[in-house]
PDB file of C-alpha atoms in Angstrom:
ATOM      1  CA  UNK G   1       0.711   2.526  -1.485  1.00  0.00           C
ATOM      2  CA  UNK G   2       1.510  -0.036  -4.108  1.00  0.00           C
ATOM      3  CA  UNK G   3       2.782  -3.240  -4.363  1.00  0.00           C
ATOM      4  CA  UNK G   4       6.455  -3.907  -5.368  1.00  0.00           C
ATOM      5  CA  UNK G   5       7.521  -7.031  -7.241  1.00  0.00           C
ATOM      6  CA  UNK G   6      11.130  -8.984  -8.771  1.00  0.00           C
ATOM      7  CA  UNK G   7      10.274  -9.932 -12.326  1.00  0.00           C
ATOM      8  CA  UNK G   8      13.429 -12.057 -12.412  1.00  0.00           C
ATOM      9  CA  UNK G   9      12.510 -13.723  -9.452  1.00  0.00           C
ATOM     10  CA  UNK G  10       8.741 -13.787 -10.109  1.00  0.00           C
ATOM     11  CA  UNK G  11       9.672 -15.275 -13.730  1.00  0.00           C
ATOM     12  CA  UNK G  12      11.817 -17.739 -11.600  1.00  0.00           C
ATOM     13  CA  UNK G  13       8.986 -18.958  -9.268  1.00  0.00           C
ATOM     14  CA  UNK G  14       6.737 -19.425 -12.575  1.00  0.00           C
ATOM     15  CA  UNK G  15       3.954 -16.469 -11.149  1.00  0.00           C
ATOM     16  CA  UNK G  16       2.634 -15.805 -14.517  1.00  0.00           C
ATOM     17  CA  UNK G  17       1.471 -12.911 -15.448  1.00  0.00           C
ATOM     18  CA  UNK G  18       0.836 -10.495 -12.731  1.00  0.00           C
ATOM     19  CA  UNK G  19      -0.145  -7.553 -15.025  1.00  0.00           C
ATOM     20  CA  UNK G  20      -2.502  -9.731 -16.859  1.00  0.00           C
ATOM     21  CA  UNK G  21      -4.343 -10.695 -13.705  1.00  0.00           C
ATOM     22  CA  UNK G  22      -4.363  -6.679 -12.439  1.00  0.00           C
ATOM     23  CA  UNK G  23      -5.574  -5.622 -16.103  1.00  0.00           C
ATOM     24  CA  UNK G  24      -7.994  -8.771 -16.059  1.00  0.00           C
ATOM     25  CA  UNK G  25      -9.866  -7.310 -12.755  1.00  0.00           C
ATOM     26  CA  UNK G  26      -8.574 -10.782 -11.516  1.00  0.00           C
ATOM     27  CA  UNK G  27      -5.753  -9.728  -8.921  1.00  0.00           C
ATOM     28  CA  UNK G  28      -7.177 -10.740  -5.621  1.00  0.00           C
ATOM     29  CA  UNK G  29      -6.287 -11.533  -1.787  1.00  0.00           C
ATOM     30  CA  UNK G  30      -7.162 -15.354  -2.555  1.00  0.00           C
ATOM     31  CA  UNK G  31      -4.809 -14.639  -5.792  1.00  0.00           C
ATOM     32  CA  UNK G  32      -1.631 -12.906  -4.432  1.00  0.00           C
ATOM     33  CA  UNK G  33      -2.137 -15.106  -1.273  1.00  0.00           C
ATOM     34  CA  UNK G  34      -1.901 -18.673  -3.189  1.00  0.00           C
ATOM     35  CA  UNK G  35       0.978 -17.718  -5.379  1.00  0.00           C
ATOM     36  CA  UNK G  36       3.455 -16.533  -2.026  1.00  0.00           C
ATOM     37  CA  UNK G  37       1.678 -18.988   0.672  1.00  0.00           C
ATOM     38  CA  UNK G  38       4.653 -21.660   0.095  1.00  0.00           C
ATOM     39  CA  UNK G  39       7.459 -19.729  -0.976  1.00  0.00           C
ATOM     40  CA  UNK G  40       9.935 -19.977   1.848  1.00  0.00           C
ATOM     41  CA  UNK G  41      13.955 -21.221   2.237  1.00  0.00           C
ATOM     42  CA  UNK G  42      15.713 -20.920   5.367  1.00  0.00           C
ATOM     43  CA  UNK G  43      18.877 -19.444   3.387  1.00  0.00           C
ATOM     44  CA  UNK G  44      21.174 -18.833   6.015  1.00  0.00           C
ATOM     45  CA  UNK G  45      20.621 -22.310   7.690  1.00  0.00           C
ATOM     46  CA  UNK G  46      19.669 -21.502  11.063  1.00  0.00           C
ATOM     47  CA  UNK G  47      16.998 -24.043  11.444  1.00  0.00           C
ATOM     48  CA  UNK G  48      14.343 -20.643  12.033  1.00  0.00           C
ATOM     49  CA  UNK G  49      12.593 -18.150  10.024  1.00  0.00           C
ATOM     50  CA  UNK G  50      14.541 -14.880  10.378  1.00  0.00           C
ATOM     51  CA  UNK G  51      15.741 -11.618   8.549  1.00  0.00           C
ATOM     52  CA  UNK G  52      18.539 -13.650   6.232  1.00  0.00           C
ATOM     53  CA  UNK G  53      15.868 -16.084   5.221  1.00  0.00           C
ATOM     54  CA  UNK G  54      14.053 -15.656   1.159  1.00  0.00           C
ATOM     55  CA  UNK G  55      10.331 -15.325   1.522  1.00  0.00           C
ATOM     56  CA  UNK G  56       7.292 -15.146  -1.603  1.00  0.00           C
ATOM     57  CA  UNK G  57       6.395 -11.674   0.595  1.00  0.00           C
ATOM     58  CA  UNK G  58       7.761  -9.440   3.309  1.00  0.00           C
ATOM     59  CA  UNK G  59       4.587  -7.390   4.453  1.00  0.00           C
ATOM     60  CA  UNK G  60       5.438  -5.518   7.349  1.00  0.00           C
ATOM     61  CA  UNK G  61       3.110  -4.905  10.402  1.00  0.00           C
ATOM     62  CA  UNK G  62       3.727  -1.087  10.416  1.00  0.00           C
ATOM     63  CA  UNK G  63       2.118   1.589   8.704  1.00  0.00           C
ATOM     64  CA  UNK G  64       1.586   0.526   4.919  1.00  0.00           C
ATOM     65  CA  UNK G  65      -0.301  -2.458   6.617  1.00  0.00           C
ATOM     66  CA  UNK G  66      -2.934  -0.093   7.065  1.00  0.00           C
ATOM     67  CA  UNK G  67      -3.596   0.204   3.302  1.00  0.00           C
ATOM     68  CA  UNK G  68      -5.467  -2.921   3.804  1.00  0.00           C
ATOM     69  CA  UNK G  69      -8.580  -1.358   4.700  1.00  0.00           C
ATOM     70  CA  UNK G  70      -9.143   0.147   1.843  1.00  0.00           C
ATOM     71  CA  UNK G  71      -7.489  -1.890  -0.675  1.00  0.00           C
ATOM     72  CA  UNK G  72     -10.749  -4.269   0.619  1.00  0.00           C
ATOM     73  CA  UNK G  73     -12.903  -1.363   0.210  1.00  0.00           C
ATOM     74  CA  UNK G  74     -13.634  -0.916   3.957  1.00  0.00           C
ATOM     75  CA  UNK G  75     -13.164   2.623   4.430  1.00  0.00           C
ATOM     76  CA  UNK G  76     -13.336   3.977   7.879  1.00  0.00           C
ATOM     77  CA  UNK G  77     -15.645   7.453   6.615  1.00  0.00           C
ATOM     78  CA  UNK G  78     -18.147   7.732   4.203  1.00  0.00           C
ATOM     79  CA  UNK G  79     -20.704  10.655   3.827  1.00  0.00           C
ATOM     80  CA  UNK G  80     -24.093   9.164   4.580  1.00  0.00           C
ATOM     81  CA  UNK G  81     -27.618   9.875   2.378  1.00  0.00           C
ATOM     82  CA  UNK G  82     -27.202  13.661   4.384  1.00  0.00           C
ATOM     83  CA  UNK G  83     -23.432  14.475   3.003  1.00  0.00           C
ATOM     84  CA  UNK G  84     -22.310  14.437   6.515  1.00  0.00           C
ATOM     85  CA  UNK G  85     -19.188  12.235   7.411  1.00  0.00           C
ATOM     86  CA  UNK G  86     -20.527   9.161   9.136  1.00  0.00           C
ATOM     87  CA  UNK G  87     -18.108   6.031  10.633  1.00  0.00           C
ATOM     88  CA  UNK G  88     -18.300   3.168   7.971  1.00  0.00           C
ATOM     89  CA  UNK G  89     -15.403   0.848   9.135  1.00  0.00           C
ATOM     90  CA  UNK G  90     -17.628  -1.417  11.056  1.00  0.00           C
ATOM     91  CA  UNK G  91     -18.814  -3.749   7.528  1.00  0.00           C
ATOM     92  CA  UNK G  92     -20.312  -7.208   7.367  1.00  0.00           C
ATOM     93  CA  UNK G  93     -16.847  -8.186   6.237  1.00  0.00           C
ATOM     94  CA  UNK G  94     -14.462  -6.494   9.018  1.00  0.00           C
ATOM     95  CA  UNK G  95     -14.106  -8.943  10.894  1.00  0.00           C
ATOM     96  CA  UNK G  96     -13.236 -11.766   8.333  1.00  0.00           C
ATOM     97  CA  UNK G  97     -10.735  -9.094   7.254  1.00  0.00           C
ATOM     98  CA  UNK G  98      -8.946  -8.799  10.277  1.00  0.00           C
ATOM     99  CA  UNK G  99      -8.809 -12.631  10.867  1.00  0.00           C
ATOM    100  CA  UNK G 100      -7.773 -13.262   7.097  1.00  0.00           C
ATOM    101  CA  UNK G 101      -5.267 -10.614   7.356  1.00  0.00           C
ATOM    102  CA  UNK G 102      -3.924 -12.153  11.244  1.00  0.00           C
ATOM    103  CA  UNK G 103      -3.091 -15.724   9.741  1.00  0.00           C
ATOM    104  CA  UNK G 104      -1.279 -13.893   5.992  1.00  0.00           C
ATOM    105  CA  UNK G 105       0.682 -12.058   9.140  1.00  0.00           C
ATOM    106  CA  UNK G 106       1.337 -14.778  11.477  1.00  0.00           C
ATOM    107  CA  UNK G 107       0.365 -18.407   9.862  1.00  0.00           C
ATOM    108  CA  UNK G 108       1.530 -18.147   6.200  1.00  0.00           C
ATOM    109  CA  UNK G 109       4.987 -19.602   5.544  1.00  0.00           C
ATOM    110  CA  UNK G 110       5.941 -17.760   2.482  1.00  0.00           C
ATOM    111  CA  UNK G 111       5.074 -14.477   4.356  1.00  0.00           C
ATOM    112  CA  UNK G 112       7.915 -12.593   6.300  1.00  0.00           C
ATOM    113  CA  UNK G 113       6.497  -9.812   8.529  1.00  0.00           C
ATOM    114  CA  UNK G 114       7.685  -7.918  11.507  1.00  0.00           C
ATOM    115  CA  UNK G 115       5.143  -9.054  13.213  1.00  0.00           C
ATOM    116  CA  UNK G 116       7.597 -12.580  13.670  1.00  0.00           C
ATOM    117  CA  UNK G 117      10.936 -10.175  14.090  1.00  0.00           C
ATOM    118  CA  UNK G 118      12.169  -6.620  13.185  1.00  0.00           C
ATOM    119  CA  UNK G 119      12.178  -7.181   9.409  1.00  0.00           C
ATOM    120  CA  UNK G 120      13.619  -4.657   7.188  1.00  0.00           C
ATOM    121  CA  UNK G 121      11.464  -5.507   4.559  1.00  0.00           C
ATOM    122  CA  UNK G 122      12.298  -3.016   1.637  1.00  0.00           C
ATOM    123  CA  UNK G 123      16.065  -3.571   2.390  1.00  0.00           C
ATOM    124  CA  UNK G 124      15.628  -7.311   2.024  1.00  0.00           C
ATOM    125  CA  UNK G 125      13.484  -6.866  -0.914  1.00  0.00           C
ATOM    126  CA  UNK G 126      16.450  -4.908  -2.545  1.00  0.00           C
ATOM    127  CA  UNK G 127      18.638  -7.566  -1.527  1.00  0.00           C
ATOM    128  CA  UNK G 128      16.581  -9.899  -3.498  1.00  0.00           C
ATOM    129  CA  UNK G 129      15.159 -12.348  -0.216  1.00  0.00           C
ATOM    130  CA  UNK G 130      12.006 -11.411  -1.217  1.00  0.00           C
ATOM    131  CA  UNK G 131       9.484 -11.648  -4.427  1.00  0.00           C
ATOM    132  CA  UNK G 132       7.034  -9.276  -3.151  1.00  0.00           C
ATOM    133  CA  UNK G 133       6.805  -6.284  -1.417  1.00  0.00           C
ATOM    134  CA  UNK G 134       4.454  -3.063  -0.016  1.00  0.00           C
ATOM    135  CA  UNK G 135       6.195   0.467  -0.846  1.00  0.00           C
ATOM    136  CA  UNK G 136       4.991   3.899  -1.669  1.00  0.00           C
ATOM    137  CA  UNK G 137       5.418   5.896  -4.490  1.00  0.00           C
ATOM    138  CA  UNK G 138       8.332   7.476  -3.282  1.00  0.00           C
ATOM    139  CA  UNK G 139      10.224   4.719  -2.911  1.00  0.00           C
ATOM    140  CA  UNK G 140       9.945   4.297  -6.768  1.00  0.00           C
ATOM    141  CA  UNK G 141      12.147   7.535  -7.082  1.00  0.00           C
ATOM    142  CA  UNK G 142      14.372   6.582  -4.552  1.00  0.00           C
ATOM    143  CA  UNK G 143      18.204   6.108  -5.102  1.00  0.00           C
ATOM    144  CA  UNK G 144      17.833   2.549  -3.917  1.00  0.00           C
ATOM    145  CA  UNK G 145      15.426   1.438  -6.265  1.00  0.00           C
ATOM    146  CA  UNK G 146      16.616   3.366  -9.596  1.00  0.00           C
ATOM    147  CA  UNK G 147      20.427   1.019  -8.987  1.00  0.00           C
ATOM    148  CA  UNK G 148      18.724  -2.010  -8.474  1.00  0.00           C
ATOM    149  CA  UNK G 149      19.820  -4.707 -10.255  1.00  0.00           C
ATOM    150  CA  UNK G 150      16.918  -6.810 -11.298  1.00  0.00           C
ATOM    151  CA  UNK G 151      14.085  -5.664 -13.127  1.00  0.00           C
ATOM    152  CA  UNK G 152      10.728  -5.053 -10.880  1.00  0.00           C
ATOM    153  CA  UNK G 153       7.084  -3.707 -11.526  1.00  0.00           C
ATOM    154  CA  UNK G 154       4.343  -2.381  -9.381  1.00  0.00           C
ATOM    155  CA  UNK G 155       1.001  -4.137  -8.838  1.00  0.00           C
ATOM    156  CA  UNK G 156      -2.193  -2.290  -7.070  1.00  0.00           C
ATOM    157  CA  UNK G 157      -3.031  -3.835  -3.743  1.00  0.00           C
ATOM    158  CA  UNK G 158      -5.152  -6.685  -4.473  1.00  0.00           C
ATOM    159  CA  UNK G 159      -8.983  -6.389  -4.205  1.00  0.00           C
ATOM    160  CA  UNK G 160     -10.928  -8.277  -1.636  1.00  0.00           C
ATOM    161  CA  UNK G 161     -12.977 -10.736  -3.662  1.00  0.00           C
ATOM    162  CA  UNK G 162     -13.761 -10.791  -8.033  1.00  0.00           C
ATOM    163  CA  UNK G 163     -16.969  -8.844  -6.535  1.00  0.00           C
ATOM    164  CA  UNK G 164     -15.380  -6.143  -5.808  1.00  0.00           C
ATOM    165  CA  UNK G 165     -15.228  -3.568  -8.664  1.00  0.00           C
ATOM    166  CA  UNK G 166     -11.979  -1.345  -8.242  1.00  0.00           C
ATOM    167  CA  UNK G 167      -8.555  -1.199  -6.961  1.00  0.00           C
ATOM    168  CA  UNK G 168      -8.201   1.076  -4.459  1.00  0.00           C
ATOM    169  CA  UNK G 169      -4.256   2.678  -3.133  1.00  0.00           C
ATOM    170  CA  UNK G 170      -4.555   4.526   0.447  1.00  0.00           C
ATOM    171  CA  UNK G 171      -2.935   7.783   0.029  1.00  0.00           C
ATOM    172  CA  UNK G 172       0.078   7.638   2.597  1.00  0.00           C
ATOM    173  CA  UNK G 173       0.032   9.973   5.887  1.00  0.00           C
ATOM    174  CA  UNK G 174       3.023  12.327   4.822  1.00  0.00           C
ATOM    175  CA  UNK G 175       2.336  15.777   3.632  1.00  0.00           C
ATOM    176  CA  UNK G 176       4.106  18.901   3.074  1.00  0.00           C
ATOM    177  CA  UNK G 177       2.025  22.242   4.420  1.00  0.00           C
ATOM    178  CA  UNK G 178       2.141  25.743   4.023  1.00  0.00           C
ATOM    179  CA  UNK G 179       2.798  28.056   7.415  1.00  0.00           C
ATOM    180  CA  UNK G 180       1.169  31.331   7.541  1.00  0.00           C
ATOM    181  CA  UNK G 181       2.395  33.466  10.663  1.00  0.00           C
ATOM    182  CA  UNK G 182      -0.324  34.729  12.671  1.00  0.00           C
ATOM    183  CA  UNK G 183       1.458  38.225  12.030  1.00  0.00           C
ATOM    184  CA  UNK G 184       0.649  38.814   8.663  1.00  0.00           C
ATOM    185  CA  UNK G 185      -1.668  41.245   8.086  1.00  0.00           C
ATOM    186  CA  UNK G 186      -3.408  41.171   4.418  1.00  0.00           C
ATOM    187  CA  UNK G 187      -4.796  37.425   4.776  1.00  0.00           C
ATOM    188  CA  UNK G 188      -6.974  37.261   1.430  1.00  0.00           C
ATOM    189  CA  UNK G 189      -3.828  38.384  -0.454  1.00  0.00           C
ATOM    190  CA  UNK G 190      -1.947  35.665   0.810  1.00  0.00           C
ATOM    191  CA  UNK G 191      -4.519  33.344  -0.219  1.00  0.00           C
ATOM    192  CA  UNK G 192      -5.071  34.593  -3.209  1.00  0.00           C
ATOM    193  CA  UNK G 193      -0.966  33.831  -3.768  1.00  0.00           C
ATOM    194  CA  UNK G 194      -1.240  30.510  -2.234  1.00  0.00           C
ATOM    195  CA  UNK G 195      -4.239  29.382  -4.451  1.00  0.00           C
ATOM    196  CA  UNK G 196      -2.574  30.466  -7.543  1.00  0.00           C
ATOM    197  CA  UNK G 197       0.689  28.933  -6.504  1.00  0.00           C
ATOM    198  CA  UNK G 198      -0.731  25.836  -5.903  1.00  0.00           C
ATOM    199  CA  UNK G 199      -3.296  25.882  -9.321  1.00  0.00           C
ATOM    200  CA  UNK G 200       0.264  26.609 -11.091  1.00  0.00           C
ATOM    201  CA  UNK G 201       1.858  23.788  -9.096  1.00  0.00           C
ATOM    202  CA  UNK G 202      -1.109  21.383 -10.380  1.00  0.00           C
ATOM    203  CA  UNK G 203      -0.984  22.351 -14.124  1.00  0.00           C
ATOM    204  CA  UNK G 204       3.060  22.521 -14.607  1.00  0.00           C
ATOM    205  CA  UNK G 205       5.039  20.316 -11.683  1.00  0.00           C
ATOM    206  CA  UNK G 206       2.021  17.677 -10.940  1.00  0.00           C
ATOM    207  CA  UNK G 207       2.182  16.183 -14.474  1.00  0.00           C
ATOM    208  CA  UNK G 208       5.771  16.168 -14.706  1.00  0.00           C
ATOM    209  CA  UNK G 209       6.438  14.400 -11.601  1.00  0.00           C
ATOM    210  CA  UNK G 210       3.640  11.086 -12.681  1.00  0.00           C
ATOM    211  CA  UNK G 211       4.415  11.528 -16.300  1.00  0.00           C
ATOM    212  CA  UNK G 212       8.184  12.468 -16.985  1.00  0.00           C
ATOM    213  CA  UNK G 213       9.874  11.207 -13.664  1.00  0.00           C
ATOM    214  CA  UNK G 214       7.613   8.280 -12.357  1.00  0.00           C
ATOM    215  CA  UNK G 215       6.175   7.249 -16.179  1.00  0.00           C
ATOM    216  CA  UNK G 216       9.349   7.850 -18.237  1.00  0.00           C
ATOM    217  CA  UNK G 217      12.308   7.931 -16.050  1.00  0.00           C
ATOM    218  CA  UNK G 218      11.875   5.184 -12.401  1.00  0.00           C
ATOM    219  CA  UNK G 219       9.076   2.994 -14.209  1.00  0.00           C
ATOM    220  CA  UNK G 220      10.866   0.140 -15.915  1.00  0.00           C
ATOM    221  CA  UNK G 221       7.878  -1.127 -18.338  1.00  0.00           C
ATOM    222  CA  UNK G 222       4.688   0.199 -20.318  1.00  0.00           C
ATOM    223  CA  UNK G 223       2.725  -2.420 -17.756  1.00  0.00           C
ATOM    224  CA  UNK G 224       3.946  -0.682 -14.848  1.00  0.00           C
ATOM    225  CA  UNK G 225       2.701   2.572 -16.400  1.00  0.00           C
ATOM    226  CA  UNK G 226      -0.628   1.479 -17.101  1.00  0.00           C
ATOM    227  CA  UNK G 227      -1.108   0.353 -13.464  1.00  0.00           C
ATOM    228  CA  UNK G 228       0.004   3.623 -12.177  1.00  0.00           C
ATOM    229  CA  UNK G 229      -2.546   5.346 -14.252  1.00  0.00           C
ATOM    230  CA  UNK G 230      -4.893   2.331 -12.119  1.00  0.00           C
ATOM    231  CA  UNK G 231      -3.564   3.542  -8.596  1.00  0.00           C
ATOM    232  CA  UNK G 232      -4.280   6.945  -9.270  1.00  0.00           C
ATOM    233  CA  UNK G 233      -7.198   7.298 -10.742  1.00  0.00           C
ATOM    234  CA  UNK G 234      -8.840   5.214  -7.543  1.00  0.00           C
ATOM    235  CA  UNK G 235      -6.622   6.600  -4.644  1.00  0.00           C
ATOM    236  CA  UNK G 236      -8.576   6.905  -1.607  1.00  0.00           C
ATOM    237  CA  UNK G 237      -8.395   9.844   0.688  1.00  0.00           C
ATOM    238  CA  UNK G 238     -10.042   8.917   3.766  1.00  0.00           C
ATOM    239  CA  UNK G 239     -11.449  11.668   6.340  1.00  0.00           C
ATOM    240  CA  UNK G 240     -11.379   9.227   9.126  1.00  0.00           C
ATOM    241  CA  UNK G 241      -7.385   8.681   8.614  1.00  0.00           C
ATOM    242  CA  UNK G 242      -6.462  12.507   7.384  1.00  0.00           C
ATOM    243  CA  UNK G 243      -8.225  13.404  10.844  1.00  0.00           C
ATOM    244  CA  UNK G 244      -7.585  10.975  12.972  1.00  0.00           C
ATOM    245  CA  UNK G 245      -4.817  12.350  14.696  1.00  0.00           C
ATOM    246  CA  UNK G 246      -3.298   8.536  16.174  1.00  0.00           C
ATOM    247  CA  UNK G 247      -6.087   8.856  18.070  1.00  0.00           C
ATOM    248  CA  UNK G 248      -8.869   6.813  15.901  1.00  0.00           C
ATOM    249  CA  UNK G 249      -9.290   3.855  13.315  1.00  0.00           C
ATOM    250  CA  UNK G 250      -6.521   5.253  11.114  1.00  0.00           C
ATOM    251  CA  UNK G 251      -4.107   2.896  12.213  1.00  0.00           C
ATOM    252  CA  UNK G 252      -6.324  -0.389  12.841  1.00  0.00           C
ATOM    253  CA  UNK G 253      -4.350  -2.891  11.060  1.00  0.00           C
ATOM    254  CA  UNK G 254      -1.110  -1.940  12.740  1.00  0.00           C
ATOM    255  CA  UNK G 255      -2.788  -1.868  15.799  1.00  0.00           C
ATOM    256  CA  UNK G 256      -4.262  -5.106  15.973  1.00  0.00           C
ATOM    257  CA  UNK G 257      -1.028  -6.844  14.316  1.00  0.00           C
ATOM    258  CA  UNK G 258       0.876  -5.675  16.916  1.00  0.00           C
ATOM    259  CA  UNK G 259      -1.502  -6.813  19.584  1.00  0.00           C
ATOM    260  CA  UNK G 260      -1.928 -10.013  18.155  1.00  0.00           C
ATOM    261  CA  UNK G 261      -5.549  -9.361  17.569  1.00  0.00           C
ATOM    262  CA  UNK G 262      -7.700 -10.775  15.211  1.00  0.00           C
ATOM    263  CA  UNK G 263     -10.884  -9.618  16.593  1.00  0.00           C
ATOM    264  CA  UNK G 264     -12.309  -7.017  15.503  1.00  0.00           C
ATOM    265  CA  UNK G 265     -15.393  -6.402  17.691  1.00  0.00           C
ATOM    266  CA  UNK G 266     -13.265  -6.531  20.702  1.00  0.00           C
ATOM    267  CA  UNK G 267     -10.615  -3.451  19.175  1.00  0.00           C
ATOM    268  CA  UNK G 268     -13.921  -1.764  18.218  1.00  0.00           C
TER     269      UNK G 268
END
């Protein structure tokens, strides 16, 4: 999960620059949240905020929401002093995260979420109503993005507070698996295959994927490369979320959006 933005239009609404700030250690909440707070225009006139209207962000209250967590370094597993797995979303800061991350939802003007009404928000960020906005890697290669008109970069989520010490990009939900039937009947040669497959897989299509496609073919700008090289190098796979099954914590941010919950203690 990164953070998508419109040069033109960031250039346009005098933001600076963001790559500086991400390079600096420097991109924050507080930061990202005082540059869109007041960026808002009612541009098709209807008197209310809606889906034809330009906003400074359109942050959705769906999945990528979720990255929050541990963009602020809150994961919901960590191995404890034993190695053993042990439920770490319950922090000192939780609950100040959940009620700062209710009013960017719900209270801040230059934020458009579905949380208000069924955004589209990557549509309307390709449609330029927006300056900022939360994608995934994929989207990068996407059709959509590679014909778009106006130059763009991708930023890290933002860290909590200048305490905290990395950037950190949730690894998205979607995999691809292998199937083996539960007819085959020389098991350790299959693995054998699959391991090798997959070490070849690493070495040869990994590299060209992040450095020819992503890197030297989608990726507009050297900046954007070097904060690519930032996302991965600190992307967090979380056991509680890989194994939650829509059962657990995996999904807390979406959860409590929806609900219209900034409480923490009371979800928990």
């Amino acid at each position: 999960c990164v953070i998508a933005f419109n040069k033109n239009l960031a250039a346009a609404y005098d933001l600076g620059n963001l790559y500086e700030l991400v390079l600096d250690g420097k991109w924050t909440y507080d930061a990202m949240y005082d540059m869109l707070k007041d960026i808002y225009v009612d541009s098709d006139g209807s008197g209310t905020r809606s889906n034809g209207d330009f906003y400074g962000g359109l942050f959705g209250a769906n999945s990528k929401a979720n990255a929050w967590l541990w963009a602020f370094d809150n994961p919901i597993v960590q191995k404890n002093e034993e190695g053993v797995p042990a439920f770490s979303i319950k922090t000192d800061k939780i609950n100040n995260i959940m009620q700062t991350l209710y009013d960017f939802y719900y209270n801040t003007n230059g934020i458009g979420s579905s949380a208000d009404e069924d955004f589209d928000e990557y549509n309307m960020f390709l449609n330029k109503q927006s300056i900022f906005c939360p994608i995934t890697l994929g989207y990068v290669m996407s059709e959509k993005l590679r014909n778009f008109e106006d130059e763009y970069g991708i930023l890290p989520y933002p860290k909590w507070d200048d305490n905290q010490k990395n950037y950190y990009s949730h690894v998205y939900g979607e995999s691809t698996v292998s199937v083996v039937p539960k007819t085959a009947k020389d098991l350790e040669f299959i693995g054998v295959c699959t391991e090798a497959l997959a070490y070849e897989s690493w070495k040869t299509i990994t590299p060209t994927i992040y450095e020819t496609a992503l890197k030297t073919r989608y990726l507009r700008d050297s900046e954007s490369k070097e904060v690519l090289d930032i996302v991965l190098d600190n992307r967090y796979f979380d056991f509680g979320f890989v194994f939650d099954g829509f059962q657990g914590f995996g999904y807390t941010v979406m959860k409590m959006l929806e609900e219209q919950n900034e409480n923490f203690e009371s979800y928990y």
